[in-house]
PDB file of C-alpha atoms in Angstrom:
ATOM      1  CA  MET Y   1       0.156   0.011  -0.129  1.00  0.00           C
ATOM      2  CA  ILE Y   2       2.670   2.334   0.965  1.00  0.00           C
ATOM      3  CA  ARG Y   3       4.690   1.546  -2.267  1.00  0.00           C
ATOM      4  CA  SER Y   4       1.811   2.288  -4.357  1.00  0.00           C
ATOM      5  CA  GLN Y   5       1.064   5.397  -2.739  1.00  0.00           C
ATOM      6  CA  HIS Y   6       4.854   6.356  -3.397  1.00  0.00           C
ATOM      7  CA  LEU Y   7       4.613   5.330  -7.291  1.00  0.00           C
ATOM      8  CA  LEU Y   8       1.732   7.367  -7.220  1.00  0.00           C
ATOM      9  CA  LYS Y   9       3.365  10.474  -6.055  1.00  0.00           C
ATOM     10  CA  LEU Y  10       6.190   9.780  -8.209  1.00  0.00           C
ATOM     11  CA  SER Y  11       4.039   9.597 -11.488  1.00  0.00           C
ATOM     12  CA  CYS Y  12       1.899  12.676 -10.462  1.00  0.00           C
ATOM     13  CA  SER Y  13       5.595  14.519  -9.911  1.00  0.00           C
ATOM     14  CA  THR Y  14       6.973  13.482 -13.527  1.00  0.00           C
ATOM     15  CA  LEU Y  15       3.483  14.814 -15.137  1.00  0.00           C
ATOM     16  CA  LEU Y  16       3.975  18.088 -13.233  1.00  0.00           C
ATOM     17  CA  GLN Y  17       7.416  18.305 -14.506  1.00  0.00           C
ATOM     18  CA  ASN Y  18       6.500  17.434 -17.993  1.00  0.00           C
ATOM     19  CA  SER Y  19       3.940  20.009 -18.218  1.00  0.00           C
ATOM     20  CA  ARG Y  20       6.603  22.866 -16.728  1.00  0.00           C
ATOM     21  CA  ASN Y  21       8.907  21.604 -19.641  1.00  0.00           C
ATOM     22  CA  MET Y  22       5.654  21.949 -22.426  1.00  0.00           C
ATOM     23  CA  ALA Y  23       5.013  25.220 -20.988  1.00  0.00           C
ATOM     24  CA  ALA Y  24       8.736  26.509 -20.975  1.00  0.00           C
ATOM     25  CA  LYS Y  25       9.032  25.222 -24.518  1.00  0.00           C
ATOM     26  CA  LYS Y  26       5.821  27.083 -25.747  1.00  0.00           C
ATOM     27  CA  ARG Y  27       6.803  30.461 -24.224  1.00  0.00           C
ATOM     28  CA  LYS Y  28      10.411  30.135 -25.850  1.00  0.00           C
ATOM     29  CA  SER Y  29       8.663  29.344 -29.284  1.00  0.00           C
ATOM     30  CA  VAL Y  30       6.553  32.601 -28.931  1.00  0.00           C
ATOM     31  CA  LYS Y  31      10.014  34.818 -28.557  1.00  0.00           C
ATOM     32  CA  PRO Y  32      11.184  34.839 -32.378  1.00  0.00           C
ATOM     33  CA  GLU Y  33       7.275  36.420 -33.182  1.00  0.00           C
ATOM     34  CA  PHE Y  34       8.184  39.399 -31.370  1.00  0.00           C
ATOM     35  CA  GLU Y  35      11.852  39.424 -32.615  1.00  0.00           C
ATOM     36  CA  ALA Y  36      10.326  39.424 -36.115  1.00  0.00           C
ATOM     37  CA  ASP Y  37       7.672  42.247 -35.269  1.00  0.00           C
ATOM     38  CA  ASP Y  38      10.661  44.231 -33.976  1.00  0.00           C
ATOM     39  CA  SER Y  39      12.599  43.874 -37.021  1.00  0.00           C
ATOM     40  CA  LEU Y  40       9.389  44.948 -39.062  1.00  0.00           C
ATOM     41  CA  SER Y  41       8.672  48.162 -37.274  1.00  0.00           C
ATOM     42  CA  GLN Y  42      12.694  49.023 -38.214  1.00  0.00           C
ATOM     43  CA  ASN Y  43      12.038  48.123 -41.546  1.00  0.00           C
ATOM     44  CA  GLN Y  44       9.133  50.504 -41.835  1.00  0.00           C
ATOM     45  CA  GLU Y  45      10.735  53.316 -39.904  1.00  0.00           C
ATOM     46  CA  LYS Y  46      13.804  53.031 -42.774  1.00  0.00           C
ATOM     47  CA  LYS Y  47      11.068  53.111 -45.485  1.00  0.00           C
ATOM     48  CA  GLN Y  48       9.878  56.459 -43.879  1.00  0.00           C
ATOM     49  CA  LYS Y  49      13.498  57.904 -43.560  1.00  0.00           C
ATOM     50  CA  PRO Y  50      15.459  56.450 -46.122  1.00  0.00           C
ATOM     51  CA  GLU Y  51      19.470  56.369 -45.456  1.00  0.00           C
ATOM     52  CA  ASN Y  52      20.293  57.777 -49.018  1.00  0.00           C
ATOM     53  CA  GLN Y  53      17.925  60.745 -48.833  1.00  0.00           C
ATOM     54  CA  TRP Y  54      19.430  63.660 -50.549  1.00  0.00           C
ATOM     55  CA  ILE Y  55      19.794  66.456 -48.509  1.00  0.00           C
ATOM     56  CA  PRO Y  56      21.773  69.423 -49.619  1.00  0.00           C
ATOM     57  CA  PRO Y  57      25.271  70.526 -47.889  1.00  0.00           C
ATOM     58  CA  ASN Y  58      25.579  73.124 -45.529  1.00  0.00           C
ATOM     59  CA  TRP Y  59      21.929  73.650 -45.599  1.00  0.00           C
ATOM     60  CA  GLU Y  60      21.592  74.218 -41.924  1.00  0.00           C
ATOM     61  CA  GLU Y  61      24.253  76.839 -41.695  1.00  0.00           C
ATOM     62  CA  ALA Y  62      23.436  78.635 -45.113  1.00  0.00           C
ATOM     63  CA  TYR Y  63      19.884  78.526 -43.012  1.00  0.00           C
ATOM     64  CA  GLU Y  64      20.852  80.295 -40.035  1.00  0.00           C
ATOM     65  CA  ASN Y  65      22.417  82.812 -42.287  1.00  0.00           C
ATOM     66  CA  LEU Y  66      19.390  83.761 -43.778  1.00  0.00           C
ATOM     67  CA  ARG Y  67      17.901  84.126 -40.474  1.00  0.00           C
ATOM     68  CA  THR Y  68      20.380  86.479 -39.601  1.00  0.00           C
ATOM     69  CA  MET Y  69      20.174  88.294 -42.845  1.00  0.00           C
ATOM     70  CA  ARG Y  70      16.314  89.063 -42.173  1.00  0.00           C
ATOM     71  CA  ALA Y  71      16.501  89.685 -38.680  1.00  0.00           C
ATOM     72  CA  ASP Y  72      15.573  93.221 -39.115  1.00  0.00           C
ATOM     73  CA  ARG Y  73      11.918  92.314 -40.760  1.00  0.00           C
ATOM     74  CA  SER Y  74      12.541  95.339 -43.272  1.00  0.00           C
ATOM     75  CA  ALA Y  75      11.398  93.851 -46.747  1.00  0.00           C
ATOM     76  CA  PRO Y  76       8.340  95.119 -48.493  1.00  0.00           C
ATOM     77  CA  CYS Y  77       6.989  91.983 -47.532  1.00  0.00           C
ATOM     78  CA  ASP Y  78       7.169  92.774 -43.749  1.00  0.00           C
ATOM     79  CA  GLN Y  79       5.509  95.820 -44.436  1.00  0.00           C
ATOM     80  CA  GLY Y  80       1.213  96.209 -43.794  1.00  0.00           C
ATOM     81  CA  LYS Y  81       1.037  94.579 -40.551  1.00  0.00           C
ATOM     82  CA  ARG Y  82      -1.990  95.731 -38.432  1.00  0.00           C
ATOM     83  CA  ASP Y  83      -4.410  95.170 -35.747  1.00  0.00           C
ATOM     84  CA  LYS Y  84      -6.844  92.743 -36.488  1.00  0.00           C
ATOM     85  CA  SER Y  85      -8.449  92.590 -33.716  1.00  0.00           C
ATOM     86  CA  LYS Y  86     -11.417  94.380 -34.571  1.00  0.00           C
ATOM     87  CA  TYR Y  87     -12.276  91.612 -37.361  1.00  0.00           C
ATOM     88  CA  THR Y  88     -14.080  88.566 -36.728  1.00  0.00           C
ATOM     89  CA  LEU Y  89     -11.992  85.482 -37.090  1.00  0.00           C
ATOM     90  CA  LYS Y  90     -13.900  84.701 -40.303  1.00  0.00           C
ATOM     91  CA  GLU Y  91     -13.412  88.037 -41.408  1.00  0.00           C
ATOM     92  CA  GLN Y  92      -9.803  88.038 -40.915  1.00  0.00           C
ATOM     93  CA  ARG Y  93      -9.417  84.799 -42.984  1.00  0.00           C
ATOM     94  CA  PHE Y  94     -11.758  86.417 -45.645  1.00  0.00           C
ATOM     95  CA  HIS Y  95      -9.208  89.320 -45.701  1.00  0.00           C
ATOM     96  CA  THR Y  96      -5.916  86.992 -46.044  1.00  0.00           C
ATOM     97  CA  LEU Y  97      -7.431  85.109 -48.873  1.00  0.00           C
ATOM     98  CA  THR Y  98      -8.254  88.451 -50.725  1.00  0.00           C
ATOM     99  CA  GLY Y  99      -4.951  89.646 -50.218  1.00  0.00           C
ATOM    100  CA  LEU Y 100      -3.784  86.544 -51.381  1.00  0.00           C
ATOM    101  CA  MET Y 101      -5.510  86.777 -54.633  1.00  0.00           C
ATOM    102  CA  LEU Y 102      -4.597  90.207 -55.026  1.00  0.00           C
ATOM    103  CA  SER Y 103      -1.000  89.788 -54.782  1.00  0.00           C
ATOM    104  CA  SER Y 104      -0.406  87.975 -57.847  1.00  0.00           C
ATOM    105  CA  GLN Y 105       1.863  89.807 -60.365  1.00  0.00           C
ATOM    106  CA  THR Y 106       1.657  92.538 -57.932  1.00  0.00           C
ATOM    107  CA  LYS Y 107       4.373  94.166 -55.517  1.00  0.00           C
ATOM    108  CA  ASP Y 108       3.736  94.095 -51.755  1.00  0.00           C
ATOM    109  CA  ASP Y 109       3.085  97.495 -51.061  1.00  0.00           C
ATOM    110  CA  VAL Y 110       0.303  98.169 -54.125  1.00  0.00           C
ATOM    111  CA  THR Y 111      -1.100  95.093 -52.492  1.00  0.00           C
ATOM    112  CA  ILE Y 112      -0.886  96.743 -49.055  1.00  0.00           C
ATOM    113  CA  ALA Y 113      -3.010  99.763 -50.443  1.00  0.00           C
ATOM    114  CA  ALA Y 114      -5.389  98.103 -52.234  1.00  0.00           C
ATOM    115  CA  MET Y 115      -6.438  95.755 -49.330  1.00  0.00           C
ATOM    116  CA  GLU Y 116      -6.290  98.890 -46.798  1.00  0.00           C
ATOM    117  CA  ARG Y 117      -8.888 100.557 -49.069  1.00  0.00           C
ATOM    118  CA  LEU Y 118     -10.918  97.603 -49.420  1.00  0.00           C
ATOM    119  CA  ARG Y 119     -11.202  97.366 -45.535  1.00  0.00           C
ATOM    120  CA  GLU Y 120     -12.213 100.708 -45.214  1.00  0.00           C
ATOM    121  CA  HIS Y 121     -14.864 100.110 -48.050  1.00  0.00           C
ATOM    122  CA  GLY Y 122     -16.103  97.109 -46.163  1.00  0.00           C
ATOM    123  CA  CYS Y 123     -14.199  93.955 -47.316  1.00  0.00           C
ATOM    124  CA  THR Y 124     -16.801  91.355 -46.219  1.00  0.00           C
ATOM    125  CA  VAL Y 125     -17.808  88.480 -48.620  1.00  0.00           C
ATOM    126  CA  GLN Y 126     -21.556  90.159 -48.604  1.00  0.00           C
ATOM    127  CA  ASN Y 127     -20.452  93.687 -49.322  1.00  0.00           C
ATOM    128  CA  LEU Y 128     -18.106  92.635 -52.186  1.00  0.00           C
ATOM    129  CA  LEU Y 129     -21.184  91.138 -53.528  1.00  0.00           C
ATOM    130  CA  ASP Y 130     -23.205  94.028 -53.270  1.00  0.00           C
ATOM    131  CA  THR Y 131     -20.304  96.351 -54.857  1.00  0.00           C
ATOM    132  CA  SER Y 132     -20.493  96.747 -58.451  1.00  0.00           C
ATOM    133  CA  ASP Y 133     -17.415  95.702 -60.673  1.00  0.00           C
ATOM    134  CA  ASP Y 134     -16.732  98.970 -61.614  1.00  0.00           C
ATOM    135  CA  LYS Y 135     -16.411 100.598 -57.788  1.00  0.00           C
ATOM    136  CA  LEU Y 136     -14.707  96.968 -56.633  1.00  0.00           C
ATOM    137  CA  GLY Y 137     -11.916  97.822 -59.780  1.00  0.00           C
ATOM    138  CA  LYS Y 138     -11.352 101.199 -58.651  1.00  0.00           C
ATOM    139  CA  LEU Y 139     -10.820 100.036 -55.182  1.00  0.00           C
ATOM    140  CA  ILE Y 140      -8.219  97.329 -56.449  1.00  0.00           C
ATOM    141  CA  TYR Y 141      -6.686  99.167 -59.068  1.00  0.00           C
ATOM    142  CA  PRO Y 142      -3.676  99.395 -60.055  1.00  0.00           C
ATOM    143  CA  VAL Y 143      -2.894  95.574 -58.966  1.00  0.00           C
ATOM    144  CA  GLY Y 144      -1.803  93.540 -61.716  1.00  0.00           C
ATOM    145  CA  PHE Y 145      -4.293  91.977 -63.916  1.00  0.00           C
ATOM    146  CA  TRP Y 146      -7.249  94.341 -62.059  1.00  0.00           C
ATOM    147  CA  ARG Y 147      -9.920  93.720 -64.101  1.00  0.00           C
ATOM    148  CA  THR Y 148      -9.367  89.933 -64.096  1.00  0.00           C
ATOM    149  CA  LYS Y 149      -9.199  89.855 -60.312  1.00  0.00           C
ATOM    150  CA  VAL Y 150     -12.569  91.661 -60.347  1.00  0.00           C
ATOM    151  CA  LYS Y 151     -14.099  88.824 -61.764  1.00  0.00           C
ATOM    152  CA  TYR Y 152     -12.042  86.025 -59.704  1.00  0.00           C
ATOM    153  CA  ILE Y 153     -12.918  88.030 -56.439  1.00  0.00           C
ATOM    154  CA  LYS Y 154     -16.961  88.396 -57.375  1.00  0.00           C
ATOM    155  CA  GLY Y 155     -16.932  84.299 -58.340  1.00  0.00           C
ATOM    156  CA  ALA Y 156     -14.946  83.416 -55.234  1.00  0.00           C
ATOM    157  CA  CYS Y 157     -17.477  85.534 -52.872  1.00  0.00           C
ATOM    158  CA  GLN Y 158     -20.439  83.501 -54.417  1.00  0.00           C
ATOM    159  CA  VAL Y 159     -19.063  80.476 -53.743  1.00  0.00           C
ATOM    160  CA  LEU Y 160     -18.022  81.141 -49.991  1.00  0.00           C
ATOM    161  CA  LYS Y 161     -21.441  82.737 -49.751  1.00  0.00           C
ATOM    162  CA  ASP Y 162     -23.339  79.783 -51.088  1.00  0.00           C
ATOM    163  CA  GLU Y 163     -21.067  76.693 -50.000  1.00  0.00           C
ATOM    164  CA  TYR Y 164     -19.091  77.941 -46.686  1.00  0.00           C
ATOM    165  CA  ASP Y 165     -21.640  80.441 -44.999  1.00  0.00           C
ATOM    166  CA  SER Y 166     -19.062  83.204 -45.949  1.00  0.00           C
ATOM    167  CA  ASP Y 167     -16.354  81.494 -44.652  1.00  0.00           C
ATOM    168  CA  ILE Y 168     -13.158  80.255 -46.511  1.00  0.00           C
ATOM    169  CA  PRO Y 169     -12.501  76.562 -47.272  1.00  0.00           C
ATOM    170  CA  ARG Y 170     -10.255  74.813 -44.958  1.00  0.00           C
ATOM    171  CA  THR Y 171      -8.068  72.432 -47.362  1.00  0.00           C
ATOM    172  CA  VAL Y 172      -5.882  73.201 -50.387  1.00  0.00           C
ATOM    173  CA  GLU Y 173      -8.063  71.161 -52.636  1.00  0.00           C
ATOM    174  CA  GLY Y 174     -11.092  73.497 -51.493  1.00  0.00           C
ATOM    175  CA  LEU Y 175      -9.192  76.924 -52.040  1.00  0.00           C
ATOM    176  CA  CYS Y 176      -7.600  75.558 -55.492  1.00  0.00           C
ATOM    177  CA  LYS Y 177     -11.158  74.954 -56.801  1.00  0.00           C
ATOM    178  CA  LEU Y 178     -11.726  78.891 -56.335  1.00  0.00           C
ATOM    179  CA  LYS Y 179     -10.596  80.624 -59.729  1.00  0.00           C
ATOM    180  CA  GLY Y 180      -7.585  82.350 -59.288  1.00  0.00           C
ATOM    181  CA  VAL Y 181      -6.230  80.597 -56.592  1.00  0.00           C
ATOM    182  CA  GLY Y 182      -3.228  78.448 -57.043  1.00  0.00           C
ATOM    183  CA  PRO Y 183      -1.392  75.930 -54.975  1.00  0.00           C
ATOM    184  CA  LYS Y 184       1.053  78.891 -53.643  1.00  0.00           C
ATOM    185  CA  MET Y 185      -1.708  81.022 -52.466  1.00  0.00           C
ATOM    186  CA  ALA Y 186      -3.554  77.913 -50.615  1.00  0.00           C
ATOM    187  CA  TYR Y 187      -0.683  76.899 -48.988  1.00  0.00           C
ATOM    188  CA  LEU Y 188       0.154  80.354 -47.573  1.00  0.00           C
ATOM    189  CA  CYS Y 189      -3.557  80.626 -46.744  1.00  0.00           C
ATOM    190  CA  MET Y 190      -3.757  77.607 -45.123  1.00  0.00           C
ATOM    191  CA  GLU Y 191      -1.006  78.730 -42.979  1.00  0.00           C
ATOM    192  CA  HIS Y 192      -2.148  82.538 -42.016  1.00  0.00           C
ATOM    193  CA  ALA Y 193      -5.973  81.985 -42.311  1.00  0.00           C
ATOM    194  CA  TRP Y 194      -6.641  78.558 -40.326  1.00  0.00           C
ATOM    195  CA  ASN Y 195      -2.608  78.458 -38.686  1.00  0.00           C
ATOM    196  CA  ASP Y 196      -2.021  75.105 -40.347  1.00  0.00           C
ATOM    197  CA  CYS Y 197       0.791  74.792 -42.047  1.00  0.00           C
ATOM    198  CA  VAL Y 198       0.631  71.917 -44.760  1.00  0.00           C
ATOM    199  CA  GLY Y 199       2.934  72.886 -47.544  1.00  0.00           C
ATOM    200  CA  ILE Y 200       5.648  75.414 -48.369  1.00  0.00           C
ATOM    201  CA  GLY Y 201       4.094  78.513 -50.342  1.00  0.00           C
ATOM    202  CA  VAL Y 202       6.252  78.696 -53.123  1.00  0.00           C
ATOM    203  CA  ASP Y 203       6.359  82.108 -55.245  1.00  0.00           C
ATOM    204  CA  THR Y 204       8.728  83.535 -58.108  1.00  0.00           C
ATOM    205  CA  HIS Y 205      11.233  84.387 -54.993  1.00  0.00           C
ATOM    206  CA  VAL Y 206      11.510  81.030 -53.072  1.00  0.00           C
ATOM    207  CA  HIS Y 207      11.026  79.469 -56.742  1.00  0.00           C
ATOM    208  CA  ARG Y 208      14.282  81.492 -57.756  1.00  0.00           C
ATOM    209  CA  ILE Y 209      16.739  81.073 -54.743  1.00  0.00           C
ATOM    210  CA  ALA Y 210      16.016  77.436 -54.047  1.00  0.00           C
ATOM    211  CA  ALA Y 211      17.728  76.693 -57.379  1.00  0.00           C
ATOM    212  CA  ARG Y 212      20.236  79.261 -56.739  1.00  0.00           C
ATOM    213  CA  MET Y 213      21.215  77.812 -53.408  1.00  0.00           C
ATOM    214  CA  GLY Y 214      21.419  74.290 -54.535  1.00  0.00           C
ATOM    215  CA  TRP Y 215      18.699  73.205 -52.355  1.00  0.00           C
ATOM    216  CA  LEU Y 216      16.890  71.334 -55.063  1.00  0.00           C
ATOM    217  CA  GLU Y 217      18.208  67.921 -55.994  1.00  0.00           C
ATOM    218  CA  LYS Y 218      16.898  68.210 -59.554  1.00  0.00           C
ATOM    219  CA  GLU Y 219      15.806  71.091 -61.728  1.00  0.00           C
ATOM    220  CA  CYS Y 220      12.326  72.224 -61.101  1.00  0.00           C
ATOM    221  CA  LYS Y 221      10.804  74.086 -64.030  1.00  0.00           C
ATOM    222  CA  THR Y 222       7.465  75.038 -61.739  1.00  0.00           C
ATOM    223  CA  PRO Y 223       6.884  76.442 -58.414  1.00  0.00           C
ATOM    224  CA  GLU Y 224       4.995  73.312 -57.799  1.00  0.00           C
ATOM    225  CA  HIS Y 225       7.972  71.161 -58.565  1.00  0.00           C
ATOM    226  CA  THR Y 226      10.219  73.555 -56.349  1.00  0.00           C
ATOM    227  CA  ARG Y 227       7.420  72.969 -53.166  1.00  0.00           C
ATOM    228  CA  LYS Y 228       7.523  69.269 -53.701  1.00  0.00           C
ATOM    229  CA  GLY Y 229      11.555  69.216 -54.021  1.00  0.00           C
ATOM    230  CA  LEU Y 230      12.046  71.412 -50.878  1.00  0.00           C
ATOM    231  CA  GLU Y 231       9.403  69.664 -48.726  1.00  0.00           C
ATOM    232  CA  ALA Y 232      11.188  66.210 -49.768  1.00  0.00           C
ATOM    233  CA  TRP Y 233      14.142  67.181 -47.529  1.00  0.00           C
ATOM    234  CA  LEU Y 234      13.529  70.467 -45.138  1.00  0.00           C
ATOM    235  CA  PRO Y 235      12.152  69.534 -41.801  1.00  0.00           C
ATOM    236  CA  LYS Y 236       8.554  70.062 -41.432  1.00  0.00           C
ATOM    237  CA  ASP Y 237       9.284  72.906 -38.440  1.00  0.00           C
ATOM    238  CA  ARG Y 238      10.941  75.025 -41.143  1.00  0.00           C
ATOM    239  CA  TRP Y 239       8.033  75.182 -43.672  1.00  0.00           C
ATOM    240  CA  ARG Y 240       6.489  77.832 -42.260  1.00  0.00           C
ATOM    241  CA  GLU Y 241       9.314  80.052 -41.811  1.00  0.00           C
ATOM    242  CA  VAL Y 242      10.958  79.403 -44.854  1.00  0.00           C
ATOM    243  CA  ASN Y 243       8.594  81.210 -47.298  1.00  0.00           C
ATOM    244  CA  MET Y 244       9.063  84.552 -45.398  1.00  0.00           C
ATOM    245  CA  LEU Y 245      12.835  84.316 -45.335  1.00  0.00           C
ATOM    246  CA  LEU Y 246      13.203  83.498 -48.848  1.00  0.00           C
ATOM    247  CA  VAL Y 247      10.809  85.863 -50.176  1.00  0.00           C
ATOM    248  CA  GLY Y 248      12.402  88.948 -48.254  1.00  0.00           C
ATOM    249  CA  PHE Y 249      15.733  87.851 -49.045  1.00  0.00           C
ATOM    250  CA  GLY Y 250      14.820  87.865 -52.486  1.00  0.00           C
ATOM    251  CA  GLN Y 251      13.188  91.218 -52.385  1.00  0.00           C
ATOM    252  CA  GLN Y 252      16.763  92.687 -50.643  1.00  0.00           C
ATOM    253  CA  ILE Y 253      19.654  90.770 -51.658  1.00  0.00           C
ATOM    254  CA  CYS Y 254      19.051  88.119 -53.700  1.00  0.00           C
ATOM    255  CA  LEU Y 255      17.587  90.091 -56.830  1.00  0.00           C
ATOM    256  CA  PRO Y 256      16.256  88.606 -59.747  1.00  0.00           C
ATOM    257  CA  ILE Y 257      18.747  90.736 -61.852  1.00  0.00           C
ATOM    258  CA  GLY Y 258      22.018  91.529 -60.138  1.00  0.00           C
ATOM    259  CA  PRO Y 259      21.973  89.887 -57.117  1.00  0.00           C
ATOM    260  CA  LYS Y 260      23.778  91.512 -54.078  1.00  0.00           C
ATOM    261  CA  CYS Y 261      26.163  88.336 -53.564  1.00  0.00           C
ATOM    262  CA  GLY Y 262      28.816  90.618 -52.034  1.00  0.00           C
ATOM    263  CA  GLU Y 263      26.550  91.546 -49.205  1.00  0.00           C
ATOM    264  CA  CYS Y 264      25.434  88.220 -48.776  1.00  0.00           C
ATOM    265  CA  LEU Y 265      26.573  85.902 -45.818  1.00  0.00           C
ATOM    266  CA  ASN Y 266      26.099  82.661 -47.854  1.00  0.00           C
ATOM    267  CA  ARG Y 267      28.210  83.574 -50.620  1.00  0.00           C
ATOM    268  CA  GLU Y 268      30.880  80.794 -49.914  1.00  0.00           C
ATOM    269  CA  LEU Y 269      28.270  78.339 -49.383  1.00  0.00           C
ATOM    270  CA  CYS Y 270      25.704  79.029 -52.443  1.00  0.00           C
ATOM    271  CA  PRO Y 271      26.881  77.786 -55.692  1.00  0.00           C
ATOM    272  CA  THR Y 272      25.761  81.335 -57.506  1.00  0.00           C
ATOM    273  CA  GLY Y 273      27.812  83.197 -55.145  1.00  0.00           C
ATOM    274  CA  GLN Y 274      30.814  81.233 -55.420  1.00  0.00           C
ATOM    275  CA  LYS Y 275      30.888  82.059 -59.155  1.00  0.00           C
ATOM    276  CA  TRP Y 276      29.955  85.941 -58.427  1.00  0.00           C
ATOM    277  CA  THR Y 277      32.568  88.594 -59.037  1.00  0.00           C
ATOM    278  CA  PRO Y 278      32.493  92.247 -58.552  1.00  0.00           C
ATOM    279  CA  SER Y 279      30.800  94.603 -61.288  1.00  0.00           C
ATOM    280  CA  PRO Y 280      33.611  96.150 -63.069  1.00  0.00           C
ATOM    281  CA  LYS Y 281      31.076  99.366 -63.947  1.00  0.00           C
ATOM    282  CA  LYS Y 282      31.477 100.137 -59.837  1.00  0.00           C
ATOM    283  CA  LYS Y 283      34.345 101.308 -59.058  1.00  0.00           C
ATOM    284  CA  THR Y 284      36.037 101.427 -55.757  1.00  0.00           C
ATOM    285  CA  PRO Y 285      36.519 105.411 -54.344  1.00  0.00           C
ATOM    286  CA  THR Y 286      39.997 106.548 -54.283  1.00  0.00           C
ATOM    287  CA  PRO Y 287      40.755 107.880 -50.749  1.00  0.00           C
ATOM    288  CA  LYS Y 288      40.686 111.810 -50.902  1.00  0.00           C
ATOM    289  CA  LYS Y 289      44.575 113.384 -49.873  1.00  0.00           C
ATOM    290  CA  LYS Y 290      44.473 115.091 -47.007  1.00  0.00           C
ATOM    291  CA  LYS Y 291      45.225 118.914 -47.221  1.00  0.00           C
ATOM    292  CA  ALA Y 292      48.508 119.610 -45.813  1.00  0.00           C
TER     293      ALA Y 292
END
C-alpha cells in the first residue's frame, strides 16, 4: 500500500515536471515572433526615413545665415502688419484670402494699399458681392490684372456665400477650386488664415532662390515642382518660416537681376555666390588726399 502511494506520487511529480517543460518550450517558441515584429517596425522606419535621402550640403548653416540677414524684417513683404482685433476670425480669414488673390503679379506695397482701401470700404463677402464691378475695380487698381481679379473675387465671394457660410475653405483642395487661387496661395492661406502649415508656399522668389542655392536635387521648372523638391528634405518645422525668409531675402539681396552676392552671408556656401565677381562698372572710390 505504501509502495503504491509512493509510485503515485512519483507519477504525479513526473507529469507536473513534463507539463512545466512543455510550457517553457511554448514560451520560447513565442519569442521569435516578437523579434520579427521589432525588425518589421525597424524596416518601416527605414522606409519612412531612407538612409540615402538627398540633403543639400551645409543647409543648416545657410539657413541660420538667412535668419541673420532677415532679422530686422525690413523687406517690403514685412510691411502692412496691422491690428486685426476689430475683425471677426471669419473676416480675418477672408482678408487673408483676398490679399493673396490680389498679390499675384503685384508688388507688396501695391497689394497692401489695395487691401487698406477694401477694408475701409468693407471687406466682407456680402459687401463685395453688393459692390459693382466698376467700384471694386477702382478700389483694387493698380494691382496687376485688376480687371480679371475683379471677376475672380466676385466669383469666389459667391462660392463662399453659397457653400461655406461666407467663410473660406479649410483645405488646399477646396481653396484651389476657387478661380484665381493657385497652390502657392492655398498653402499660404492655410498657414496664415487657419494656422495650419500643410505645405511650403512657393512664389517667384522662393522658386528662384532655392535653385540658386542648390537646395533642389533636380532642376524644377515650376514653383509646384520646387515646393515638392523642398518638402522632400527640409524639416517640417521649417516650412512655416522658409517662405518669409526667402521672399524678403529675394526682395533685398538675392534680386532677380544683379543679385547682391557681395552682401550675402551665404556667398561661400551658395553655388551662385561662389561664381560671383564684383561688377567692373562699380569703381572702388579712391581715398582723398588730406590737405597739408
